[in-house]
Coordinates of C-alpha atoms in Angstrom, one line a residue:
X1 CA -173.5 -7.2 3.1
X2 CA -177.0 -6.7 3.1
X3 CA -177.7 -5.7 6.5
X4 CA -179.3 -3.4 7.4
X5 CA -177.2 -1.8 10.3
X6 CA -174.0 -0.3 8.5
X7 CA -171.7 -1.3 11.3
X8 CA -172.5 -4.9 10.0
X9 CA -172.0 -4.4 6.3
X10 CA -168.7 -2.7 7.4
X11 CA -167.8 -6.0 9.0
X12 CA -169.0 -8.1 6.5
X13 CA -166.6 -5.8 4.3
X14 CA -163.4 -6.4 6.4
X15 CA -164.4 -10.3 6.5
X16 CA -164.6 -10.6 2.6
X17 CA -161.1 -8.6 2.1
X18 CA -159.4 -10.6 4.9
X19 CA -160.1 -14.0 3.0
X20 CA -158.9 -12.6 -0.6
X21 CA -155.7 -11.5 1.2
X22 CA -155.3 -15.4 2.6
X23 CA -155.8 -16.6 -1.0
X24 CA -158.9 -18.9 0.4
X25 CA -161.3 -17.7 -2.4
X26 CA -160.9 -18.3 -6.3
X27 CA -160.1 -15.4 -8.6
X28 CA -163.2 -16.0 -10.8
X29 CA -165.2 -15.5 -7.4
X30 CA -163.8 -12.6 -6.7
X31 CA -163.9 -11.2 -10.3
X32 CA -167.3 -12.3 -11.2
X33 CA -169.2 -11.5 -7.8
X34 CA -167.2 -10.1 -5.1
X35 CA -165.3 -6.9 -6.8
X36 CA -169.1 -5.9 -8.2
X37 CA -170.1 -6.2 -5.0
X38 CA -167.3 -4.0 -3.5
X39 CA -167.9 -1.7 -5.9
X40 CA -171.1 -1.2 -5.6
X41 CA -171.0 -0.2 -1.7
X42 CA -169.1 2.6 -2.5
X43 CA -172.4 4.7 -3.1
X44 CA -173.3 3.2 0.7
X45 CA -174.6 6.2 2.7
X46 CA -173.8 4.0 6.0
X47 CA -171.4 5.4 7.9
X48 CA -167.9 3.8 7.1
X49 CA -168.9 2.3 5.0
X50 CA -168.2 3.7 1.5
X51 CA -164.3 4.0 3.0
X52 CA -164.6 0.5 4.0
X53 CA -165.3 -0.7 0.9
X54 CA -162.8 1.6 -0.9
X55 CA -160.3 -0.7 1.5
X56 CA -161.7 -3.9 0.7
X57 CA -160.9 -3.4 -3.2
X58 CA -157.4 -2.8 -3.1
X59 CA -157.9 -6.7 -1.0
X60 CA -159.3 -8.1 -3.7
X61 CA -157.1 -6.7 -6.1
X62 CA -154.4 -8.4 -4.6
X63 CA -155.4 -11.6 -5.3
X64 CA -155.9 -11.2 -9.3
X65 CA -154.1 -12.2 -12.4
X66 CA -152.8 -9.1 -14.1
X67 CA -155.5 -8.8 -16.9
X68 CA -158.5 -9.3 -14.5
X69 CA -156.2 -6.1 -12.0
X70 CA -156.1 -3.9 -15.3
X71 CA -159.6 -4.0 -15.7
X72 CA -160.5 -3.9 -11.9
X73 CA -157.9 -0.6 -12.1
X74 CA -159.8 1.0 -15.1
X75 CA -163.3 0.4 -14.2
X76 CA -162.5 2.3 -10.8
X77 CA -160.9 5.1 -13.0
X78 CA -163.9 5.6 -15.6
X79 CA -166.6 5.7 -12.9
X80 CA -164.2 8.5 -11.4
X81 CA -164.2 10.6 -14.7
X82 CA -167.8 10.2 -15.7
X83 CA -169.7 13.2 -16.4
X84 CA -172.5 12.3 -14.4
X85 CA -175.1 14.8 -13.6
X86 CA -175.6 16.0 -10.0
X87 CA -179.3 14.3 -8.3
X88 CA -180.6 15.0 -5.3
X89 CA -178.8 13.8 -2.5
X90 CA -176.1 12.8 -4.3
X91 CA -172.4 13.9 -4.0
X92 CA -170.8 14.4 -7.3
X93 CA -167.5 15.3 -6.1
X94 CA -167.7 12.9 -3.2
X95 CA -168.7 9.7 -4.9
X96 CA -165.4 10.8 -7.6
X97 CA -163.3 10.4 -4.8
X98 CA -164.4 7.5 -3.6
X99 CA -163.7 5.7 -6.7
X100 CA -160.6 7.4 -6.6
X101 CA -159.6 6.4 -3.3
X102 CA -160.3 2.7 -4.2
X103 CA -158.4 3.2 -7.4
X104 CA -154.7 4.0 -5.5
X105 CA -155.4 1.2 -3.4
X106 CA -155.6 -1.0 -5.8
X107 CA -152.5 0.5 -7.3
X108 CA -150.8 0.2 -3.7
X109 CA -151.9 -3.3 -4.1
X110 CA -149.5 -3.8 -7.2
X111 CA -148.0 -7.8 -6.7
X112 CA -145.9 -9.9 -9.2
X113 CA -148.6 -11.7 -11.3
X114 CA -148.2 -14.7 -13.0
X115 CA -149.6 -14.8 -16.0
X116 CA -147.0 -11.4 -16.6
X117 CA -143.7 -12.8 -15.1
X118 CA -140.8 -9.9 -14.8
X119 CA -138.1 -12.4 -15.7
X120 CA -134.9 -10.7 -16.5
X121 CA -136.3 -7.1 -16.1
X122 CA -134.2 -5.1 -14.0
X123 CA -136.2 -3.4 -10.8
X124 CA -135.1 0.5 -10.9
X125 CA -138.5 1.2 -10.3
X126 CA -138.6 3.3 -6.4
X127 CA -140.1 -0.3 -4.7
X128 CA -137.4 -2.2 -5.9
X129 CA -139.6 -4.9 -8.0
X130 CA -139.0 -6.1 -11.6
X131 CA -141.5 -5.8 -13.7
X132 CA -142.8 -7.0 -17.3
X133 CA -142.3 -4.5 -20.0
X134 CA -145.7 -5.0 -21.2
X135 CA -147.1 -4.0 -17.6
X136 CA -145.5 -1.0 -17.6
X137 CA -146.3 -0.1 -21.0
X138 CA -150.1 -0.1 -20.1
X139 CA -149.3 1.6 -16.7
X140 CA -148.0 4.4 -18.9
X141 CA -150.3 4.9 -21.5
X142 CA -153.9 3.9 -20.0
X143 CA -153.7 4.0 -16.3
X144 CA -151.6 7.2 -16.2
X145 CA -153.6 9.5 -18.4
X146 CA -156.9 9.0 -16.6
X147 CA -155.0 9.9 -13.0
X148 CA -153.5 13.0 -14.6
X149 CA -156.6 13.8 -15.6
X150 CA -158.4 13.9 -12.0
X151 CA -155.2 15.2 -10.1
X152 CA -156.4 18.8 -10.8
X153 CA -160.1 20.1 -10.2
X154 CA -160.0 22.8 -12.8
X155 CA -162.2 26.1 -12.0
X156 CA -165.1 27.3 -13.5
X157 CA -162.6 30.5 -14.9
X158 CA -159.2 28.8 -16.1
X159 CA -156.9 30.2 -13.6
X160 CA -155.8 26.9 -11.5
X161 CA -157.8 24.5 -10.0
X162 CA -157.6 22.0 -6.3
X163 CA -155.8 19.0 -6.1
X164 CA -157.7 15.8 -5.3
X165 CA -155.5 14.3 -2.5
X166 CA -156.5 10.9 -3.2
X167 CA -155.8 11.1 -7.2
X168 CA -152.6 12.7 -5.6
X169 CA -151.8 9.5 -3.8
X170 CA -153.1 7.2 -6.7
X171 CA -150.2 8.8 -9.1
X172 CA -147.6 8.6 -6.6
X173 CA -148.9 5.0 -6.3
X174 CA -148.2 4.4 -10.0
X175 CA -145.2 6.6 -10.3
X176 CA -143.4 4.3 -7.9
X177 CA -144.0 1.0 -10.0
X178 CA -142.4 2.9 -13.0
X179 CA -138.4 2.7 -14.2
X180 CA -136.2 5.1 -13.4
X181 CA -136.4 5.6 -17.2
X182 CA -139.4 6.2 -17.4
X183 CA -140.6 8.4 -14.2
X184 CA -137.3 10.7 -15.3
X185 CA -139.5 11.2 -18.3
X186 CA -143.1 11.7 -16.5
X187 CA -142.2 13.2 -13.0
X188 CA -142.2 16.4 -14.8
X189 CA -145.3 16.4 -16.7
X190 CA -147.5 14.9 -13.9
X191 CA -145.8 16.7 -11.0
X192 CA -146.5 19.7 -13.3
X193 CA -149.8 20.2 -13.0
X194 CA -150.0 20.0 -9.1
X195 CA -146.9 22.7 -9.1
X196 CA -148.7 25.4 -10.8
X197 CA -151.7 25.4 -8.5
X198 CA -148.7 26.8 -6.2
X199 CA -149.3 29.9 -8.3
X200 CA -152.5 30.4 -7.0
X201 CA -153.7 33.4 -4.7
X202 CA -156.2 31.2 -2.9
X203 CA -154.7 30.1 0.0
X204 CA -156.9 26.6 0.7
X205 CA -155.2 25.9 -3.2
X206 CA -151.9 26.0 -2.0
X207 CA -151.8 24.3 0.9
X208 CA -153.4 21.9 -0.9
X209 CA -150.9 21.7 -3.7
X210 CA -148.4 21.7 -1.1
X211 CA -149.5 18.6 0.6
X212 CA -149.8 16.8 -2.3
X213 CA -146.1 17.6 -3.5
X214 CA -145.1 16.9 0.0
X215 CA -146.3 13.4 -0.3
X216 CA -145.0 12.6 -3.5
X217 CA -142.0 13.6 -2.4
X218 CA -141.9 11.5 1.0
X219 CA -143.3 8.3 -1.5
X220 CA -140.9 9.0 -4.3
X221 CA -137.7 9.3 -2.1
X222 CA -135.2 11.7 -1.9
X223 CA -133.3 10.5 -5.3
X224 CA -135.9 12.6 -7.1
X225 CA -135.8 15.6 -5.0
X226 CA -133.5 17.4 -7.2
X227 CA -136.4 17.1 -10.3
X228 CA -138.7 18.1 -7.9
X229 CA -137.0 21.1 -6.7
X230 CA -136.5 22.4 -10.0
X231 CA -139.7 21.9 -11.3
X232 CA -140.6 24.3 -8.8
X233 CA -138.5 26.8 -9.2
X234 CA -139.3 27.4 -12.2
X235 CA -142.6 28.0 -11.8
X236 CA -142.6 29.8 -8.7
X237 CA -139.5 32.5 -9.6
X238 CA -141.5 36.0 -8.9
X239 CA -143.7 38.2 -6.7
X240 CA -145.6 36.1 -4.0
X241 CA -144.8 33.0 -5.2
X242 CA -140.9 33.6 -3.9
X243 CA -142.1 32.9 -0.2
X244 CA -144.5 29.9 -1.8
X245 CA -141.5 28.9 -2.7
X246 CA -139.5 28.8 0.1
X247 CA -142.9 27.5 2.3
X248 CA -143.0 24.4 0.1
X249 CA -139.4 23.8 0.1
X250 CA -139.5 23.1 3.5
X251 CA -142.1 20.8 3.5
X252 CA -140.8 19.2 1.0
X253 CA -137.6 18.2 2.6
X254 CA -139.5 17.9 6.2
X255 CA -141.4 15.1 4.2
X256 CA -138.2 12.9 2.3
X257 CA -135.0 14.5 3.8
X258 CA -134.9 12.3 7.4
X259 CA -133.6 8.9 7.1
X260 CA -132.7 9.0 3.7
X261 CA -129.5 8.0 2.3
X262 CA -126.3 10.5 2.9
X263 CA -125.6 10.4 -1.0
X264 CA -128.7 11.5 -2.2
X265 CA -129.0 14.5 0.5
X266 CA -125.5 15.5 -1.0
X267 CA -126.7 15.4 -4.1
X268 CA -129.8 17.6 -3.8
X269 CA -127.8 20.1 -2.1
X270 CA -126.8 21.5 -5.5
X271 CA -130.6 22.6 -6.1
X272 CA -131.9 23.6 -2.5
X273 CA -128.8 25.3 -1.3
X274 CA -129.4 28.5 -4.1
X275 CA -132.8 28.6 -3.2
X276 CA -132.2 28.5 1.0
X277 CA -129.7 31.9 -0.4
X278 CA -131.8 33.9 -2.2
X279 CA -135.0 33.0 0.7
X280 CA -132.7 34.3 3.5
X281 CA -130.4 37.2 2.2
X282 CA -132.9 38.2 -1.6
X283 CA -135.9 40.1 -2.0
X284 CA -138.2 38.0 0.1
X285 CA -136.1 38.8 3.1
X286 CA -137.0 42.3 2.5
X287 CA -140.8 41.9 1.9
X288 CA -141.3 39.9 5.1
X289 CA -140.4 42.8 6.5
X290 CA -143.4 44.8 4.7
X291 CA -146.8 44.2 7.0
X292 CA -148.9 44.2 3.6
X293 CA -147.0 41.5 1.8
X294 CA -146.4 39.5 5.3
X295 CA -150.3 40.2 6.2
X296 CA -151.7 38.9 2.9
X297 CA -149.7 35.8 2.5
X298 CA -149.2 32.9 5.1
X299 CA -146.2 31.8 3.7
X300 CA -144.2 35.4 4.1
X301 CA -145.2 35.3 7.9
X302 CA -141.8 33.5 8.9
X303 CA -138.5 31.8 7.2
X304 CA -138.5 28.4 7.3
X305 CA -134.9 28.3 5.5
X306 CA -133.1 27.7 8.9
X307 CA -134.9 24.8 9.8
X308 CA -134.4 23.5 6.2
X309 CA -130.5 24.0 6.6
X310 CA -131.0 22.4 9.7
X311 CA -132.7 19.3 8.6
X312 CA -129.7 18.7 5.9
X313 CA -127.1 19.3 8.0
X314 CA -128.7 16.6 10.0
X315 CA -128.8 14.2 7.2
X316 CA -126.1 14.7 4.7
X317 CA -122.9 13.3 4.5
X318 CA -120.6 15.8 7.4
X319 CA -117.8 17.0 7.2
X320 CA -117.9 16.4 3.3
X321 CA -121.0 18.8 2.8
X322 CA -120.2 21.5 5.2
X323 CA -118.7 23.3 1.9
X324 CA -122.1 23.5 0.4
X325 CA -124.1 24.1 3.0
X326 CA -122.4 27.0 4.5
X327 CA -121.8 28.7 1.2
X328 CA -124.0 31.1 1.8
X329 CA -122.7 32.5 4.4
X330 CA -118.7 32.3 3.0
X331 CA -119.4 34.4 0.1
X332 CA -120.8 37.2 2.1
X333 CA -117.9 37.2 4.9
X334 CA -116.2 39.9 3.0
X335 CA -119.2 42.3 4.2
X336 CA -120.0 40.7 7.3
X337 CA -119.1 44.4 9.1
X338 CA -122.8 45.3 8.8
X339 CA -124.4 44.1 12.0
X340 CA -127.9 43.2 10.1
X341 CA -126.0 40.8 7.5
X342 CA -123.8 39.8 10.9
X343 CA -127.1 38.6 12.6
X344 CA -128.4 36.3 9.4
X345 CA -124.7 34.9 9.2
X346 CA -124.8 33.4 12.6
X347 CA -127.8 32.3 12.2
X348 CA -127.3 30.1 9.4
X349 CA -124.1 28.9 11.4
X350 CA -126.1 27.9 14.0
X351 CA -129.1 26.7 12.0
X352 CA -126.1 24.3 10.5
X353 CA -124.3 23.5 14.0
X354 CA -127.6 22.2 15.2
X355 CA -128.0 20.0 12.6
X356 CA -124.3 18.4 12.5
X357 CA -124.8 17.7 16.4
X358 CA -127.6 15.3 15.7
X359 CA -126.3 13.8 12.3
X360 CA -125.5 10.2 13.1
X361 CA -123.8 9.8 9.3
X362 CA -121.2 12.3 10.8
X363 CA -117.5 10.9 12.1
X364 CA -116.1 13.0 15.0
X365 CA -112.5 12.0 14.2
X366 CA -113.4 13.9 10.5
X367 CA -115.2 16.7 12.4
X368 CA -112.7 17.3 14.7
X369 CA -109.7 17.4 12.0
X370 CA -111.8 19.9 10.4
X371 CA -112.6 21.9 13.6
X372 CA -108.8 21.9 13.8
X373 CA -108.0 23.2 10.7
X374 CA -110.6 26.6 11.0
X375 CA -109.1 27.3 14.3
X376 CA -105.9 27.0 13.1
X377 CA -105.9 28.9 9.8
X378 CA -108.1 31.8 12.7
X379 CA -105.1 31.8 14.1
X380 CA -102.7 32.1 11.8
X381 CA -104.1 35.0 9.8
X382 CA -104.0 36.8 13.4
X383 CA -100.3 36.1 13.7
X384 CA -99.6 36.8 10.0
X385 CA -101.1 40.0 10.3
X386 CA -99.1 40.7 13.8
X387 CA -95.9 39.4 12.1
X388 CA -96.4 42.2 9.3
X389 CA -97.6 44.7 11.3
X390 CA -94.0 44.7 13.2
X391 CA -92.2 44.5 10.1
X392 CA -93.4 48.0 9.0
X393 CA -93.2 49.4 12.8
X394 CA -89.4 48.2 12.7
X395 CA -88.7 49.7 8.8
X396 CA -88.1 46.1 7.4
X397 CA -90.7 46.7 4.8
X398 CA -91.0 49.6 2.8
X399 CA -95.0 50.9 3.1
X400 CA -95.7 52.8 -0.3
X401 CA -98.8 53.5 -2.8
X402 CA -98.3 51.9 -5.7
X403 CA -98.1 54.3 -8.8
X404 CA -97.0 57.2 -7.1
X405 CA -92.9 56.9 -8.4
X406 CA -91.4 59.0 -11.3
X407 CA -92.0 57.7 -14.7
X408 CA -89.1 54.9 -15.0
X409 CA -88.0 55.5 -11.2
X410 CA -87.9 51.3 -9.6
X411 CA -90.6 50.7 -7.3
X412 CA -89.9 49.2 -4.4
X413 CA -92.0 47.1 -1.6
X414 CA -94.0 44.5 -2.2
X415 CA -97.0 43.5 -4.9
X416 CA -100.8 43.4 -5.1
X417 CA -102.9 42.8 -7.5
X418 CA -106.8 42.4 -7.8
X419 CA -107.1 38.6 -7.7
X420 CA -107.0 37.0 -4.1
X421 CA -105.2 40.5 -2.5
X422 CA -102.6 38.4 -1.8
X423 CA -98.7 40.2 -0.9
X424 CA -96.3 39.1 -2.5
X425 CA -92.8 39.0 -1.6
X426 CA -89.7 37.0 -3.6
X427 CA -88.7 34.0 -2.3
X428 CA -85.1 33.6 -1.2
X429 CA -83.1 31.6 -4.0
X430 CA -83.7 28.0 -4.3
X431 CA -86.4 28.1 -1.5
X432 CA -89.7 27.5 -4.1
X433 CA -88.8 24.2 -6.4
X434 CA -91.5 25.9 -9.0
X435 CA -88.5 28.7 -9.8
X436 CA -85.3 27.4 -11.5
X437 CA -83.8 31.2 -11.1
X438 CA -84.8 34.5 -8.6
X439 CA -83.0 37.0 -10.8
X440 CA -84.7 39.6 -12.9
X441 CA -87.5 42.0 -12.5
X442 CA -90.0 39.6 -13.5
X443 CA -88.9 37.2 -10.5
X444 CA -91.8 37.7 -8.8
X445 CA -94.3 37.7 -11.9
X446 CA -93.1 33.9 -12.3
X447 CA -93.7 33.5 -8.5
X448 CA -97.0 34.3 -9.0
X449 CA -98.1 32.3 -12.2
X450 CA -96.2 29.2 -10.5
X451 CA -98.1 29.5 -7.5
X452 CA -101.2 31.2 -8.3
X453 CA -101.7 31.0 -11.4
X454 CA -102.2 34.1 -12.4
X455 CA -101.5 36.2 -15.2
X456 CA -98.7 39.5 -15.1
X457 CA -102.0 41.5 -16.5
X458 CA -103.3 41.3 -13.1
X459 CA -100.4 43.5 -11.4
X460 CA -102.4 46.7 -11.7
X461 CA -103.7 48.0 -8.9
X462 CA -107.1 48.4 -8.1
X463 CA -109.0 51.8 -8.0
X464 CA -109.4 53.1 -4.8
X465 CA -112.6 55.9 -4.3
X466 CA -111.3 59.3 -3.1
X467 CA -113.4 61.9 -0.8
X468 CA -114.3 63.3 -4.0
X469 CA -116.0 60.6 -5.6
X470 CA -113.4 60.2 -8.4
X471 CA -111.0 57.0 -7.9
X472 CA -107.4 56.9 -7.9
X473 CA -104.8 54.2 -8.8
X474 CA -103.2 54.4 -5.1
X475 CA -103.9 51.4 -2.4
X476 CA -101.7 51.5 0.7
X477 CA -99.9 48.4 1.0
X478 CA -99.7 48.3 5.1
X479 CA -104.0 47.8 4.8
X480 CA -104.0 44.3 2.8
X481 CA -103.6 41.3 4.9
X482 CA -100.1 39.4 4.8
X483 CA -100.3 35.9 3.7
X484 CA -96.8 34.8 2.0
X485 CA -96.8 31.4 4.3
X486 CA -100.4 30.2 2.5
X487 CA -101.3 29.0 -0.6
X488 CA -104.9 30.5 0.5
X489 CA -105.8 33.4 2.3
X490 CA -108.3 33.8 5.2
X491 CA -111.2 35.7 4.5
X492 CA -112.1 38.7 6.1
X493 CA -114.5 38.2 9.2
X494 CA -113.4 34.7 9.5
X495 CA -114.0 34.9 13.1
X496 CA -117.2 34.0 12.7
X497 CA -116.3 31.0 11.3
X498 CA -114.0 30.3 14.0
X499 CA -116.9 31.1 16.6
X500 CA -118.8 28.3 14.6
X501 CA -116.1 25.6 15.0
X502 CA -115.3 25.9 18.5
X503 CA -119.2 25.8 19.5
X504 CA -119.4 22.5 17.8
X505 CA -115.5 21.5 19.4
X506 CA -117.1 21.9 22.6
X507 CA -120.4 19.6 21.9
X508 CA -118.5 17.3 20.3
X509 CA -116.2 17.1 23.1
X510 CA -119.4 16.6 25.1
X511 CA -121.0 14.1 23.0
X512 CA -118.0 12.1 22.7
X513 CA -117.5 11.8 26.5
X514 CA -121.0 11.4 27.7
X515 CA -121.3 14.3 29.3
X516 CA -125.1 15.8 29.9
X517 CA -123.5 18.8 31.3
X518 CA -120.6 20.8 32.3
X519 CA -118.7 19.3 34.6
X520 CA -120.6 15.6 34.5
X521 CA -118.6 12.5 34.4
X522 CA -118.7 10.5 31.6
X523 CA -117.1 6.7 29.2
X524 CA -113.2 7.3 28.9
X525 CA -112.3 8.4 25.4
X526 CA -110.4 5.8 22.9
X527 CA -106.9 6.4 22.1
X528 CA -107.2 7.5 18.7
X529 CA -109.8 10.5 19.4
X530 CA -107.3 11.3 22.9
X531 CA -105.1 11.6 20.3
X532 CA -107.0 13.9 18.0
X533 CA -108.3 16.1 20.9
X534 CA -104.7 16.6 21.6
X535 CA -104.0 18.1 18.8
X536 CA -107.0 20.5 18.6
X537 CA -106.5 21.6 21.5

């Protein structure tokens, strides 16, 4: 330890932390001579050194009772936060995180101690170890306080400050020794403070901020990306910080998403899915496209919303959370015409595709039913639609605007009302087991509340817009979509939908058979998915 080369000392270092880790040397040696020792090579200007030593602690704190750890823990954490005055030579900042650095590894050194034993306490802390009530209790109000304190490096002017990554490590350290209880109560608060240097304009500050989140996240797990998400969008909903946003979002779930457990992906769909929405189709869409905004801010330069969709569609539980995840794209079929919207729409689809075909929680059987049933209901609205359109060519339907009879003059034809645009025609007698009787005008406004469950308010037209601008109580019957076989109707533009499930019919068809290529030879199928291929196609 006292030579004078540094490689030596670093060696000597190693050495020393090696035999605490065996458990050959007493705890009073290590707590009387040793750890001061350790300690006090963290001013070393060798090279190596200082990290070495840093290293070595976190060793020797593994091999002490829990009082002589507390105090090991808290003397690294005042030295950290001591206003001491800047010499000649000597690194303020630097020498802070040094003792910093040694201070999360003696966290990350955390055992079961025995004079604290963590009988009977339940472990619902993130590494799965019980621990006494007491402990935790000094974890929360000592040890925490002190890290929250050196998380943030606050400026000289009050408007943010940089994030220390080692005190960012040290408190996710501690934050996974806490109970679920209890880090649903902190994660906010301490997480916090990291978050709003997001809101800086400084562009070192966020990438740093964003790091740091991103590592909490990937040590805290996916369970408590939901918090985590939220946090942030609150504090990053305008201006800039929308492509901050949707930057750290993706880091974020690059950092926890892969290899974590199917159920908590599904779960923190609920919270990323609205964001991925308004990052792809909202404003920021629009101000990547200004050369200002995208020139001033890395983060506006590109999307990274696809690859995010991608990544959980790679993960989460499929076919189950295909609902979720392509939400944003089956609200806006009904205005898929526009060939701009058209463009983003297939690129979410494939964004999603991609990640289904390398999702190894996803059943093919499942994902083949389901390819089966968008073809088929594809299909069917194309032969509904062919079905009515001969009906009116050959007079069996009478095409009319409702509204446009004589006061007290029957209507005739069939009809629509705002909710679903369904057309509605009476069923034969005894053919819908909902309806007891098919006589009476108000036939079909039972049909409708037994089937739809709507309300006989709803039969009003809607208002269609003349050339004039002024709207008009008169919607031509022969232009809504027939669909008196389905309890649902198709959307409009739900061939893209269809496009989407045959591309992943035919790499599932390839995947399942071994194929690397068209035409290559691959392992016969099982009986049960011949079976289900033989229905899809």
């Amino acid at each position: 330890m006292g030579h004078l080369q540094a490689h030596r000392r670093c060696r000597a270092l190693r050495k020393m932390a090696k035999a605490c880790e065996d458990g050959t040397i007493p705890f009073s040696t290590i707590n009387g001579y040793l750890a001061p020792l350790a300690v006090a090579s963290l001013g070393d200007g060798g090279a190596d050194v200082a990290s070495t030593a840093a290293a070595a602690i976190g060793s020797l704190a593994s091999a002490l009772p829990w009082a002589s750890y507390r105090d090991l823990l808290l003397w690294m954490l005042r030295k950290a936060g001591g206003n001491r005055a800047a010499r000649q030579g000597f690194n303020v900042e630097g020498s802070k995180a040094l003792h910093i650095r040694a201070a999360a590894t003696v966290l990350e050194s955390f055992h079961e101690f025995e004079d604290q034993p963590a009988e009977g306490a339940e472990a619902t802390n993130v590494v799965c170890k019980p621990i006494h009530p007491a402990v935790v209790a000094t974890l929360r109000a000592d040890i925490l306080p002190h890290l929250e304190k050196l998380t943030v490096v606050e400026d000289k002017e009050g408007k943010g400050g940089t994030v220390r990554p080692a005190a960012g490590s040290a408190v996710v350290s501690l934050l996974r020794l806490l109970p679920e209880q209890d880090l649903d109560a902190d994660i906010g608060r301490v997480l916090g403070k990291i978050a709003n240097c997001l809101r800086s304009r400084a562009q070192g500050v966020r990438d740093s901020a964003r790091a740091a989140l991103a590592a909490a996240a990937k040590g805290l797990g996916c369970k408590t990306l939901p918090q985590v998400v939220a946090l942030l969008s609150n504090r990053l909903d305008r201006g800039f910080m929308t492509h901050v946003l949707g930057a750290t979002l993706f880091s974020l779930v690059d950092a926890c998403v892969h290899g974590a457990a199917p159920e908590d992906v599904e779960t923190a769909l609920d919270e990323i899915v609205p964001l991925l929405d308004a990052d792809i189709f909202g404003r920021a869409a629009e101000e990547r496209n200004v050369d200002a905004i995208r020139g001033a801010y890395q983060e506006a330069k590109r999307c990274r919303s696809h690859e995010v969709l991608t990544i959980l569609a790679a993960n989460a539980p499929c076919p189950r959370s295909l609902p979720a995840l392509l939400s944003p794209v089956t609200r806006r079929l009904h205005a898929a015409d526009a060939p701009s919207l058209k463009r983003q729409l297939e690129a979410c689809l494939t964004s999603v595709q991609k990640g289904l075909l390398n999702n190894p929680h996803a059943s093919p059987e499942e994902t083949l039913v389901l390819v089966h049933s968008v073809v088929n209901d594809g299909i069917s609205q194309e032969e509904r639609q062919a079905e009515y359109d001969e009906a009116v060519a050959q007079g069996h339907l009478e095409v009319n605007a409702l509204g446009t009879k004589q006061r007290g003059e029957k209507e005739m034809g069939n009809r629509v009302w705002e909710n679903g645009w369904y057309l509605i025609k009476l069923p034969a007698a005894g053919s819908d087991k909902y309806l007891k009787e098919d006589k009476g005008p108000e036939a079909g406004d039972r049909y409708k509340k037994a089937k739809y469950g709507g309300d006989s308010d709803d039969d009003a037209p809607p208002e269609e817009e003349s050339a004039g601008g002024k709207s008009k109580k008169k919607v031509g019957v022969a232009a809504v979509i027939a669909n008196a076989r389905s309890d649902e109707e198709v959307p409009p533009n739900f061939d893209l939908l269809v496009t989407f499930a045959l591309g992943l019919l035919r790499a599932l068809l390839r995947k399942m058979s071994g194929e690397k290529g068209v035409g290559g030879g691959g392992a016969a199928l099982g009986e049960r998915r011949e079976a289900i291929l033989e229905g899809v196609v």
